[in-house]
PDB file of N, CA and C in Angstrom:
ATOM      1  N   MET A   1     -15.044   2.192  27.183  1.00 46.00           N
ATOM      2  CA  MET A   1     -14.070   1.119  27.036  1.00 46.00           C
ATOM      3  C   MET A   1     -13.629   1.109  25.577  1.00 46.00           C
ATOM      4  N   GLY A   2     -13.924   0.126  24.798  1.00 49.00           N
ATOM      5  CA  GLY A   2     -13.729   0.096  23.358  1.00 49.00           C
ATOM      6  C   GLY A   2     -12.311   0.105  22.846  1.00 49.00           C
ATOM      7  N   GLU A   3     -11.561   1.200  23.044  1.00 62.00           N
ATOM      8  CA  GLU A   3     -10.262   1.348  22.412  1.00 62.00           C
ATOM      9  C   GLU A   3      -9.155   0.744  23.265  1.00 62.00           C
ATOM     10  N   GLU A   4      -8.315  -0.063  22.601  1.00 73.00           N
ATOM     11  CA  GLU A   4      -7.194  -0.695  23.289  1.00 73.00           C
ATOM     12  C   GLU A   4      -6.042   0.286  23.411  1.00 73.00           C
ATOM     13  N   VAL A   5      -5.257   0.112  24.443  1.00 82.00           N
ATOM     14  CA  VAL A   5      -4.044   0.902  24.602  1.00 82.00           C
ATOM     15  C   VAL A   5      -2.969   0.259  23.741  1.00 82.00           C
ATOM     16  N   MET A   6      -2.294   1.090  22.947  1.00 83.00           N
ATOM     17  CA  MET A   6      -1.236   0.581  22.077  1.00 83.00           C
ATOM     18  C   MET A   6       0.024   0.289  22.870  1.00 83.00           C
ATOM     19  N   THR A   7       0.711  -0.773  22.453  1.00 94.00           N
ATOM     20  CA  THR A   7       2.025  -1.038  23.014  1.00 94.00           C
ATOM     21  C   THR A   7       3.006  -0.067  22.358  1.00 94.00           C
ATOM     22  N   GLU A   8       4.185   0.044  22.921  1.00 94.00           N
ATOM     23  CA  GLU A   8       5.214   0.901  22.323  1.00 94.00           C
ATOM     24  C   GLU A   8       5.533   0.442  20.906  1.00 94.00           C
ATOM     25  N   GLU A   9       5.599  -0.862  20.714  1.00 94.00           N
ATOM     26  CA  GLU A   9       5.914  -1.415  19.395  1.00 94.00           C
ATOM     27  C   GLU A   9       4.823  -1.045  18.380  1.00 94.00           C
ATOM     28  N   GLN A  10       3.563  -1.163  18.778  1.00 93.00           N
ATOM     29  CA  GLN A  10       2.467  -0.800  17.879  1.00 93.00           C
ATOM     30  C   GLN A  10       2.476   0.689  17.570  1.00 93.00           C
ATOM     31  N   ALA A  11       2.756   1.508  18.568  1.00 94.00           N
ATOM     32  CA  ALA A  11       2.818   2.957  18.363  1.00 94.00           C
ATOM     33  C   ALA A  11       3.965   3.318  17.422  1.00 94.00           C
ATOM     34  N   ALA A  12       5.112   2.679  17.601  1.00 95.00           N
ATOM     35  CA  ALA A  12       6.259   2.926  16.722  1.00 95.00           C
ATOM     36  C   ALA A  12       5.946   2.489  15.295  1.00 95.00           C
ATOM     37  N   GLU A  13       5.288   1.343  15.146  1.00 94.00           N
ATOM     38  CA  GLU A  13       4.910   0.855  13.822  1.00 94.00           C
ATOM     39  C   GLU A  13       3.918   1.809  13.151  1.00 94.00           C
ATOM     40  N   ARG A  14       2.971   2.293  13.920  1.00 94.00           N
ATOM     41  CA  ARG A  14       1.981   3.236  13.391  1.00 94.00           C
ATOM     42  C   ARG A  14       2.641   4.536  12.936  1.00 94.00           C
ATOM     43  N   LEU A  15       3.570   5.049  13.732  1.00 96.00           N
ATOM     44  CA  LEU A  15       4.282   6.262  13.371  1.00 96.00           C
ATOM     45  C   LEU A  15       5.142   6.043  12.129  1.00 96.00           C
ATOM     46  N   ALA A  16       5.851   4.930  12.076  1.00 97.00           N
ATOM     47  CA  ALA A  16       6.681   4.627  10.900  1.00 97.00           C
ATOM     48  C   ALA A  16       5.816   4.538   9.643  1.00 97.00           C
ATOM     49  N   HIS A  17       4.669   3.893   9.760  1.00 95.00           N
ATOM     50  CA  HIS A  17       3.741   3.763   8.633  1.00 95.00           C
ATOM     51  C   HIS A  17       3.275   5.142   8.173  1.00 95.00           C
ATOM     52  N   HIS A  18       2.926   5.994   9.119  1.00 96.00           N
ATOM     53  CA  HIS A  18       2.481   7.350   8.795  1.00 96.00           C
ATOM     54  C   HIS A  18       3.587   8.133   8.074  1.00 96.00           C
ATOM     55  N   LEU A  19       4.803   8.068   8.594  1.00 97.00           N
ATOM     56  CA  LEU A  19       5.915   8.805   7.997  1.00 97.00           C
ATOM     57  C   LEU A  19       6.239   8.284   6.598  1.00 97.00           C
ATOM     58  N   LEU A  20       6.195   6.986   6.414  1.00 96.00           N
ATOM     59  CA  LEU A  20       6.443   6.416   5.082  1.00 96.00           C
ATOM     60  C   LEU A  20       5.347   6.813   4.099  1.00 96.00           C
ATOM     61  N   ARG A  21       4.100   6.834   4.554  1.00 95.00           N
ATOM     62  CA  ARG A  21       2.986   7.254   3.702  1.00 95.00           C
ATOM     63  C   ARG A  21       3.188   8.699   3.256  1.00 95.00           C
ATOM     64  N   GLU A  22       3.535   9.572   4.187  1.00 96.00           N
ATOM     65  CA  GLU A  22       3.761  10.981   3.867  1.00 96.00           C
ATOM     66  C   GLU A  22       4.934  11.146   2.903  1.00 96.00           C
ATOM     67  N   ALA A  23       6.006  10.412   3.141  1.00 97.00           N
ATOM     68  CA  ALA A  23       7.171  10.480   2.256  1.00 97.00           C
ATOM     69  C   ALA A  23       6.817  10.002   0.853  1.00 97.00           C
ATOM     70  N   TYR A  24       6.024   8.942   0.757  1.00 96.00           N
ATOM     71  CA  TYR A  24       5.612   8.433  -0.561  1.00 96.00           C
ATOM     72  C   TYR A  24       4.790   9.489  -1.299  1.00 96.00           C
ATOM     73  N   HIS A  25       3.879  10.145  -0.610  1.00 95.00           N
ATOM     74  CA  HIS A  25       3.080  11.218  -1.213  1.00 95.00           C
ATOM     75  C   HIS A  25       3.989  12.314  -1.759  1.00 95.00           C
ATOM     76  N   ASP A  26       4.968  12.729  -0.958  1.00 96.00           N
ATOM     77  CA  ASP A  26       5.877  13.788  -1.373  1.00 96.00           C
ATOM     78  C   ASP A  26       6.700  13.368  -2.592  1.00 96.00           C
ATOM     79  N   LEU A  27       7.251  12.165  -2.556  1.00 96.00           N
ATOM     80  CA  LEU A  27       8.048  11.675  -3.682  1.00 96.00           C
ATOM     81  C   LEU A  27       7.213  11.561  -4.952  1.00 96.00           C
ATOM     82  N   ALA A  28       6.004  11.058  -4.824  1.00 96.00           N
ATOM     83  CA  ALA A  28       5.127  10.927  -5.998  1.00 96.00           C
ATOM     84  C   ALA A  28       4.822  12.293  -6.593  1.00 96.00           C
ATOM     85  N   ALA A  29       4.577  13.294  -5.758  1.00 95.00           N
ATOM     86  CA  ALA A  29       4.283  14.641  -6.239  1.00 95.00           C
ATOM     87  C   ALA A  29       5.475  15.223  -6.996  1.00 95.00           C
ATOM     88  N   VAL A  30       6.670  15.025  -6.468  1.00 96.00           N
ATOM     89  CA  VAL A  30       7.869  15.519  -7.133  1.00 96.00           C
ATOM     90  C   VAL A  30       8.051  14.806  -8.470  1.00 96.00           C
ATOM     91  N   LEU A  31       7.883  13.497  -8.485  1.00 96.00           N
ATOM     92  CA  LEU A  31       8.022  12.743  -9.735  1.00 96.00           C
ATOM     93  C   LEU A  31       7.017  13.207 -10.785  1.00 96.00           C
ATOM     94  N   LEU A  32       5.773  13.380 -10.365  1.00 95.00           N
ATOM     95  CA  LEU A  32       4.736  13.823 -11.304  1.00 95.00           C
ATOM     96  C   LEU A  32       5.059  15.197 -11.884  1.00 95.00           C
ATOM     97  N   SER A  33       5.556  16.086 -11.053  1.00 95.00           N
ATOM     98  CA  SER A  33       5.853  17.432 -11.549  1.00 95.00           C
ATOM     99  C   SER A  33       7.114  17.458 -12.412  1.00 95.00           C
ATOM    100  N   ALA A  34       8.061  16.569 -12.156  1.00 97.00           N
ATOM    101  CA  ALA A  34       9.308  16.537 -12.924  1.00 97.00           C
ATOM    102  C   ALA A  34       9.133  15.848 -14.274  1.00 97.00           C
ATOM    103  N   ASN A  35       8.431  14.724 -14.274  1.00 97.00           N
ATOM    104  CA  ASN A  35       8.262  13.965 -15.515  1.00 97.00           C
ATOM    105  C   ASN A  35       7.064  13.027 -15.348  1.00 97.00           C
ATOM    106  N   ALA A  36       5.916  13.486 -15.782  1.00 95.00           N
ATOM    107  CA  ALA A  36       4.668  12.737 -15.578  1.00 95.00           C
ATOM    108  C   ALA A  36       4.709  11.375 -16.249  1.00 95.00           C
ATOM    109  N   ARG A  37       5.277  11.286 -17.441  1.00 96.00           N
ATOM    110  CA  ARG A  37       5.330  10.004 -18.159  1.00 96.00           C
ATOM    111  C   ARG A  37       6.188   8.984 -17.410  1.00 96.00           C
ATOM    112  N   ALA A  38       7.352   9.409 -16.959  1.00 96.00           N
ATOM    113  CA  ALA A  38       8.220   8.514 -16.188  1.00 96.00           C
ATOM    114  C   ALA A  38       7.558   8.135 -14.868  1.00 96.00           C
ATOM    115  N   ALA A  39       6.892   9.101 -14.244  1.00 96.00           N
ATOM    116  CA  ALA A  39       6.201   8.825 -12.985  1.00 96.00           C
ATOM    117  C   ALA A  39       5.129   7.766 -13.185  1.00 96.00           C
ATOM    118  N   GLU A  40       4.330   7.905 -14.231  1.00 95.00           N
ATOM    119  CA  GLU A  40       3.274   6.922 -14.495  1.00 95.00           C
ATOM    120  C   GLU A  40       3.859   5.527 -14.704  1.00 95.00           C
ATOM    121  N   SER A  41       4.983   5.463 -15.402  1.00 96.00           N
ATOM    122  CA  SER A  41       5.636   4.168 -15.624  1.00 96.00           C
ATOM    123  C   SER A  41       6.109   3.560 -14.307  1.00 96.00           C
ATOM    124  N   LEU A  42       6.703   4.383 -13.471  1.00 96.00           N
ATOM    125  CA  LEU A  42       7.164   3.917 -12.163  1.00 96.00           C
ATOM    126  C   LEU A  42       5.984   3.517 -11.288  1.00 96.00           C
ATOM    127  N   PHE A  43       4.914   4.316 -11.285  1.00 96.00           N
ATOM    128  CA  PHE A  43       3.738   3.999 -10.493  1.00 96.00           C
ATOM    129  C   PHE A  43       3.139   2.661 -10.921  1.00 96.00           C
ATOM    130  N   HIS A  44       3.084   2.439 -12.228  1.00 96.00           N
ATOM    131  CA  HIS A  44       2.552   1.162 -12.727  1.00 96.00           C
ATOM    132  C   HIS A  44       3.402   0.000 -12.208  1.00 96.00           C
ATOM    133  N   ALA A  45       4.722   0.150 -12.264  1.00 97.00           N
ATOM    134  CA  ALA A  45       5.615  -0.913 -11.786  1.00 97.00           C
ATOM    135  C   ALA A  45       5.420  -1.166 -10.285  1.00 97.00           C
ATOM    136  N   ILE A  46       5.266  -0.102  -9.509  1.00 97.00           N
ATOM    137  CA  ILE A  46       5.057  -0.249  -8.064  1.00 97.00           C
ATOM    138  C   ILE A  46       3.744  -0.965  -7.792  1.00 97.00           C
ATOM    139  N   GLU A  47       2.681  -0.564  -8.498  1.00 96.00           N
ATOM    140  CA  GLU A  47       1.378  -1.206  -8.305  1.00 96.00           C
ATOM    141  C   GLU A  47       1.421  -2.675  -8.710  1.00 96.00           C
ATOM    142  N   GLN A  48       2.123  -2.983  -9.798  1.00 97.00           N
ATOM    143  CA  GLN A  48       2.236  -4.373 -10.245  1.00 97.00           C
ATOM    144  C   GLN A  48       3.019  -5.208  -9.241  1.00 97.00           C
ATOM    145  N   ARG A  49       4.116  -4.654  -8.743  1.00 97.00           N
ATOM    146  CA  ARG A  49       4.928  -5.376  -7.752  1.00 97.00           C
ATOM    147  C   ARG A  49       4.113  -5.628  -6.487  1.00 97.00           C
ATOM    148  N   THR A  50       3.321  -4.642  -6.087  1.00 97.00           N
ATOM    149  CA  THR A  50       2.463  -4.788  -4.914  1.00 97.00           C
ATOM    150  C   THR A  50       1.449  -5.904  -5.122  1.00 97.00           C
ATOM    151  N   ALA A  51       0.781  -5.880  -6.274  1.00 97.00           N
ATOM    152  CA  ALA A  51      -0.216  -6.921  -6.574  1.00 97.00           C
ATOM    153  C   ALA A  51       0.437  -8.298  -6.599  1.00 97.00           C
ATOM    154  N   ASP A  52       1.621  -8.396  -7.200  1.00 98.00           N
ATOM    155  CA  ASP A  52       2.326  -9.683  -7.259  1.00 98.00           C
ATOM    156  C   ASP A  52       2.678 -10.180  -5.852  1.00 98.00           C
ATOM    157  N   ALA A  53       3.149  -9.283  -4.998  1.00 97.00           N
ATOM    158  CA  ALA A  53       3.508  -9.666  -3.630  1.00 97.00           C
ATOM    159  C   ALA A  53       2.281 -10.136  -2.864  1.00 97.00           C
ATOM    160  N   LEU A  54       1.164  -9.431  -3.034  1.00 97.00           N
ATOM    161  CA  LEU A  54      -0.058  -9.826  -2.331  1.00 97.00           C
ATOM    162  C   LEU A  54      -0.578 -11.165  -2.851  1.00 97.00           C
ATOM    163  N   ARG A  55      -0.488 -11.388  -4.151  1.00 97.00           N
ATOM    164  CA  ARG A  55      -0.886 -12.693  -4.712  1.00 97.00           C
ATOM    165  C   ARG A  55      -0.031 -13.816  -4.136  1.00 97.00           C
ATOM    166  N   THR A  56       1.254 -13.553  -3.987  1.00 98.00           N
ATOM    167  CA  THR A  56       2.167 -14.561  -3.433  1.00 98.00           C
ATOM    168  C   THR A  56       1.801 -14.887  -1.992  1.00 98.00           C
ATOM    169  N   ILE A  57       1.467 -13.869  -1.213  1.00 97.00           N
ATOM    170  CA  ILE A  57       1.049 -14.102   0.175  1.00 97.00           C
ATOM    171  C   ILE A  57      -0.168 -15.018   0.215  1.00 97.00           C
ATOM    172  N   VAL A  58      -1.128 -14.758  -0.685  1.00 97.00           N
ATOM    173  CA  VAL A  58      -2.340 -15.586  -0.738  1.00 97.00           C
ATOM    174  C   VAL A  58      -1.991 -17.001  -1.193  1.00 97.00           C
ATOM    175  N   ALA A  59      -1.238 -17.121  -2.276  1.00 97.00           N
ATOM    176  CA  ALA A  59      -0.909 -18.439  -2.828  1.00 97.00           C
ATOM    177  C   ALA A  59      -0.087 -19.286  -1.858  1.00 97.00           C
ATOM    178  N   ASP A  60       0.878 -18.661  -1.198  1.00 97.00           N
ATOM    179  CA  ASP A  60       1.758 -19.382  -0.270  1.00 97.00           C
ATOM    180  C   ASP A  60       1.163 -19.517   1.124  1.00 97.00           C
ATOM    181  N   ARG A  61       0.059 -18.788   1.382  1.00 97.00           N
ATOM    182  CA  ARG A  61      -0.556 -18.751   2.709  1.00 97.00           C
ATOM    183  C   ARG A  61       0.491 -18.431   3.771  1.00 97.00           C
ATOM    184  N   SER A  62       1.380 -17.497   3.411  1.00 96.00           N
ATOM    185  CA  SER A  62       2.505 -17.162   4.278  1.00 96.00           C
ATOM    186  C   SER A  62       2.101 -16.467   5.570  1.00 96.00           C
ATOM    187  N   GLU A  63       0.877 -15.970   5.634  1.00 96.00           N
ATOM    188  CA  GLU A  63       0.364 -15.358   6.869  1.00 96.00           C
ATOM    189  C   GLU A  63      -0.663 -16.273   7.533  1.00 96.00           C
ATOM    190  N   GLY A  64      -0.626 -17.549   7.191  1.00 96.00           N
ATOM    191  CA  GLY A  64      -1.528 -18.518   7.798  1.00 96.00           C
ATOM    192  C   GLY A  64      -2.925 -18.459   7.226  1.00 96.00           C
ATOM    193  N   ALA A  65      -3.881 -18.884   8.014  1.00 96.00           N
ATOM    194  CA  ALA A  65      -5.270 -18.984   7.572  1.00 96.00           C
ATOM    195  C   ALA A  65      -5.850 -17.634   7.174  1.00 96.00           C
ATOM    196  N   ALA A  66      -5.318 -16.568   7.701  1.00 96.00           N
ATOM    197  CA  ALA A  66      -5.840 -15.225   7.417  1.00 96.00           C
ATOM    198  C   ALA A  66      -5.142 -14.552   6.241  1.00 96.00           C
ATOM    199  N   SER A  67      -4.342 -15.285   5.498  1.00 97.00           N
ATOM    200  CA  SER A  67      -3.555 -14.698   4.416  1.00 97.00           C
ATOM    201  C   SER A  67      -4.379 -13.890   3.430  1.00 97.00           C
ATOM    202  N   THR A  68      -5.505 -14.424   2.985  1.00 97.00           N
ATOM    203  CA  THR A  68      -6.325 -13.716   2.003  1.00 97.00           C
ATOM    204  C   THR A  68      -6.894 -12.435   2.596  1.00 97.00           C
ATOM    205  N   ARG A  69      -7.419 -12.515   3.800  1.00 97.00           N
ATOM    206  CA  ARG A  69      -7.971 -11.309   4.440  1.00 97.00           C
ATOM    207  C   ARG A  69      -6.886 -10.254   4.661  1.00 97.00           C
ATOM    208  N   ILE A  70      -5.723 -10.692   5.086  1.00 97.00           N
ATOM    209  CA  ILE A  70      -4.616  -9.770   5.316  1.00 97.00           C
ATOM    210  C   ILE A  70      -4.196  -9.117   4.004  1.00 97.00           C
ATOM    211  N   ALA A  71      -4.035  -9.923   2.962  1.00 97.00           N
ATOM    212  CA  ALA A  71      -3.626  -9.382   1.658  1.00 97.00           C
ATOM    213  C   ALA A  71      -4.658  -8.388   1.129  1.00 97.00           C
ATOM    214  N   ARG A  72      -5.933  -8.695   1.274  1.00 97.00           N
ATOM    215  CA  ARG A  72      -6.974  -7.765   0.825  1.00 97.00           C
ATOM    216  C   ARG A  72      -6.952  -6.469   1.626  1.00 97.00           C
ATOM    217  N   THR A  73      -6.796  -6.575   2.934  1.00 96.00           N
ATOM    218  CA  THR A  73      -6.742  -5.385   3.776  1.00 96.00           C
ATOM    219  C   THR A  73      -5.556  -4.509   3.397  1.00 96.00           C
ATOM    220  N   VAL A  74      -4.405  -5.118   3.224  1.00 96.00           N
ATOM    221  CA  VAL A  74      -3.213  -4.376   2.815  1.00 96.00           C
ATOM    222  C   VAL A  74      -3.427  -3.770   1.427  1.00 96.00           C
ATOM    223  N   GLY A  75      -3.998  -4.544   0.518  1.00 96.00           N
ATOM    224  CA  GLY A  75      -4.258  -4.048  -0.831  1.00 96.00           C
ATOM    225  C   GLY A  75      -5.181  -2.847  -0.840  1.00 96.00           C
ATOM    226  N   ILE A  76      -6.213  -2.895  -0.035  1.00 95.00           N
ATOM    227  CA  ILE A  76      -7.153  -1.765   0.042  1.00 95.00           C
ATOM    228  C   ILE A  76      -6.443  -0.527   0.575  1.00 95.00           C
ATOM    229  N   GLU A  77      -5.657  -0.706   1.616  1.00 94.00           N
ATOM    230  CA  GLU A  77      -4.949   0.434   2.203  1.00 94.00           C
ATOM    231  C   GLU A  77      -3.930   1.017   1.223  1.00 94.00           C
ATOM    232  N   LEU A  78      -3.165   0.149   0.559  1.00 95.00           N
ATOM    233  CA  LEU A  78      -2.173   0.644  -0.393  1.00 95.00           C
ATOM    234  C   LEU A  78      -2.841   1.271  -1.615  1.00 95.00           C
ATOM    235  N   ASN A  79      -3.966   0.717  -2.049  1.00 93.00           N
ATOM    236  CA  ASN A  79      -4.670   1.308  -3.178  1.00 93.00           C
ATOM    237  C   ASN A  79      -5.117   2.732  -2.851  1.00 93.00           C
ATOM    238  N   ALA A  80      -5.600   2.939  -1.642  1.00 93.00           N
ATOM    239  CA  ALA A  80      -5.999   4.284  -1.229  1.00 93.00           C
ATOM    240  C   ALA A  80      -4.793   5.229  -1.253  1.00 93.00           C
ATOM    241  N   LEU A  81      -3.661   4.751  -0.777  1.00 95.00           N
ATOM    242  CA  LEU A  81      -2.434   5.533  -0.821  1.00 95.00           C
ATOM    243  C   LEU A  81      -2.062   5.861  -2.263  1.00 95.00           C
ATOM    244  N   PHE A  82      -2.081   4.845  -3.126  1.00 95.00           N
ATOM    245  CA  PHE A  82      -1.729   5.046  -4.533  1.00 95.00           C
ATOM    246  C   PHE A  82      -2.686   6.014  -5.212  1.00 95.00           C
ATOM    247  N   ASP A  83      -3.975   5.880  -4.958  1.00 93.00           N
ATOM    248  CA  ASP A  83      -4.952   6.780  -5.574  1.00 93.00           C
ATOM    249  C   ASP A  83      -4.622   8.242  -5.291  1.00 93.00           C
ATOM    250  N   VAL A  84      -4.349   8.539  -4.048  1.00 93.00           N
ATOM    251  CA  VAL A  84      -4.065   9.923  -3.666  1.00 93.00           C
ATOM    252  C   VAL A  84      -2.694  10.350  -4.191  1.00 93.00           C
ATOM    253  N   ALA A  85      -1.683   9.542  -3.930  1.00 94.00           N
ATOM    254  CA  ALA A  85      -0.316   9.915  -4.299  1.00 94.00           C
ATOM    255  C   ALA A  85      -0.115   9.981  -5.803  1.00 94.00           C
ATOM    256  N   HIS A  86      -0.771   9.100  -6.540  1.00 93.00           N
ATOM    257  CA  HIS A  86      -0.599   9.051  -7.993  1.00 93.00           C
ATOM    258  C   HIS A  86      -1.536   9.997  -8.716  1.00 93.00           C
ATOM    259  N   GLY A  87      -2.449  10.586  -7.962  1.00 87.00           N
ATOM    260  CA  GLY A  87      -3.348  11.558  -8.553  1.00 87.00           C
ATOM    261  C   GLY A  87      -4.353  10.983  -9.521  1.00 87.00           C
ATOM    262  N   ARG A  88      -4.684   9.726  -9.337  1.00 73.00           N
ATOM    263  CA  ARG A  88      -5.662   9.082 -10.220  1.00 73.00           C
ATOM    264  C   ARG A  88      -6.261   7.873  -9.514  1.00 73.00           C
ATOM    265  N   THR A  89      -7.257   7.266 -10.138  1.00 53.00           N
ATOM    266  CA  THR A  89      -7.847   6.044  -9.618  1.00 53.00           C
ATOM    267  C   THR A  89      -7.217   4.880 -10.359  1.00 53.00           C
ATOM    268  N   ALA A  90      -6.672   3.945  -9.596  1.00 43.00           N
ATOM    269  CA  ALA A  90      -6.071   2.751 -10.180  1.00 43.00           C
ATOM    270  C   ALA A  90      -6.886   1.535  -9.780  1.00 43.00           C
ATOM    271  N   THR A  91      -6.680   0.434 -10.465  1.00 47.00           N
ATOM    272  CA  THR A  91      -7.317  -0.815 -10.070  1.00 47.00           C
ATOM    273  C   THR A  91      -6.721  -1.252  -8.738  1.00 47.00           C
ATOM    274  N   ALA A  92      -7.582  -1.501  -7.790  1.00 45.00           N
ATOM    275  CA  ALA A  92      -7.123  -1.842  -6.442  1.00 45.00           C
ATOM    276  C   ALA A  92      -6.230  -3.059  -6.458  1.00 45.00           C
ATOM    277  N   ALA A  93      -5.091  -2.968  -5.790  1.00 46.00           N
ATOM    278  CA  ALA A  93      -4.199  -4.105  -5.671  1.00 46.00           C
ATOM    279  C   ALA A  93      -4.928  -5.273  -5.019  1.00 46.00           C
ATOM    280  N   SER A  94      -5.812  -4.981  -4.067  1.00 45.00           N
ATOM    281  CA  SER A  94      -6.540  -6.045  -3.383  1.00 45.00           C
ATOM    282  C   SER A  94      -7.467  -6.784  -4.349  1.00 45.00           C
ATOM    283  N   ARG A  95      -8.025  -6.083  -5.335  1.00 47.00           N
ATOM    284  CA  ARG A  95      -8.900  -6.752  -6.300  1.00 47.00           C
ATOM    285  C   ARG A  95      -8.111  -7.574  -7.291  1.00 47.00           C
ATOM    286  N   ARG A  96      -6.816  -7.230  -7.475  1.00 47.00           N
ATOM    287  CA  ARG A  96      -5.985  -7.974  -8.399  1.00 47.00           C
ATOM    288  C   ARG A  96      -5.429  -9.244  -7.759  1.00 47.00           C
ATOM    289  N   VAL A  97      -5.601  -9.396  -6.458  1.00 46.00           N
ATOM    290  CA  VAL A  97      -5.034 -10.537  -5.739  1.00 46.00           C
ATOM    291  C   VAL A  97      -5.854 -11.792  -5.962  1.00 46.00           C
ATOM    292  N   ALA A  98      -7.140 -11.713  -5.705  1.00 41.00           N
ATOM    293  CA  ALA A  98      -7.972 -12.923  -5.714  1.00 41.00           C
ATOM    294  C   ALA A  98      -8.692 -13.115  -7.035  1.00 41.00           C
TER     295      ALA A  98
END
């Protein structure tokens, strides 16, 4: 038993998420190879914007009672993406939220 069957909407969302993750990896690699200094500046801005958005979700409780858990989960997932795509270890967006 265990595993739920995905709805079409969930499957489409999962595929879109996967494709966006892959595209972000590719774009980050191109940026790093073209101009590492500019890439680092852009990566920092993206990470800061992400942390700010997650903090806002927590502060506004825009996702209801689970806002903090949701923001942390998203932060952990995005931090993993950033670590790989940016080629370094960054401070987790989820840790910058709370």
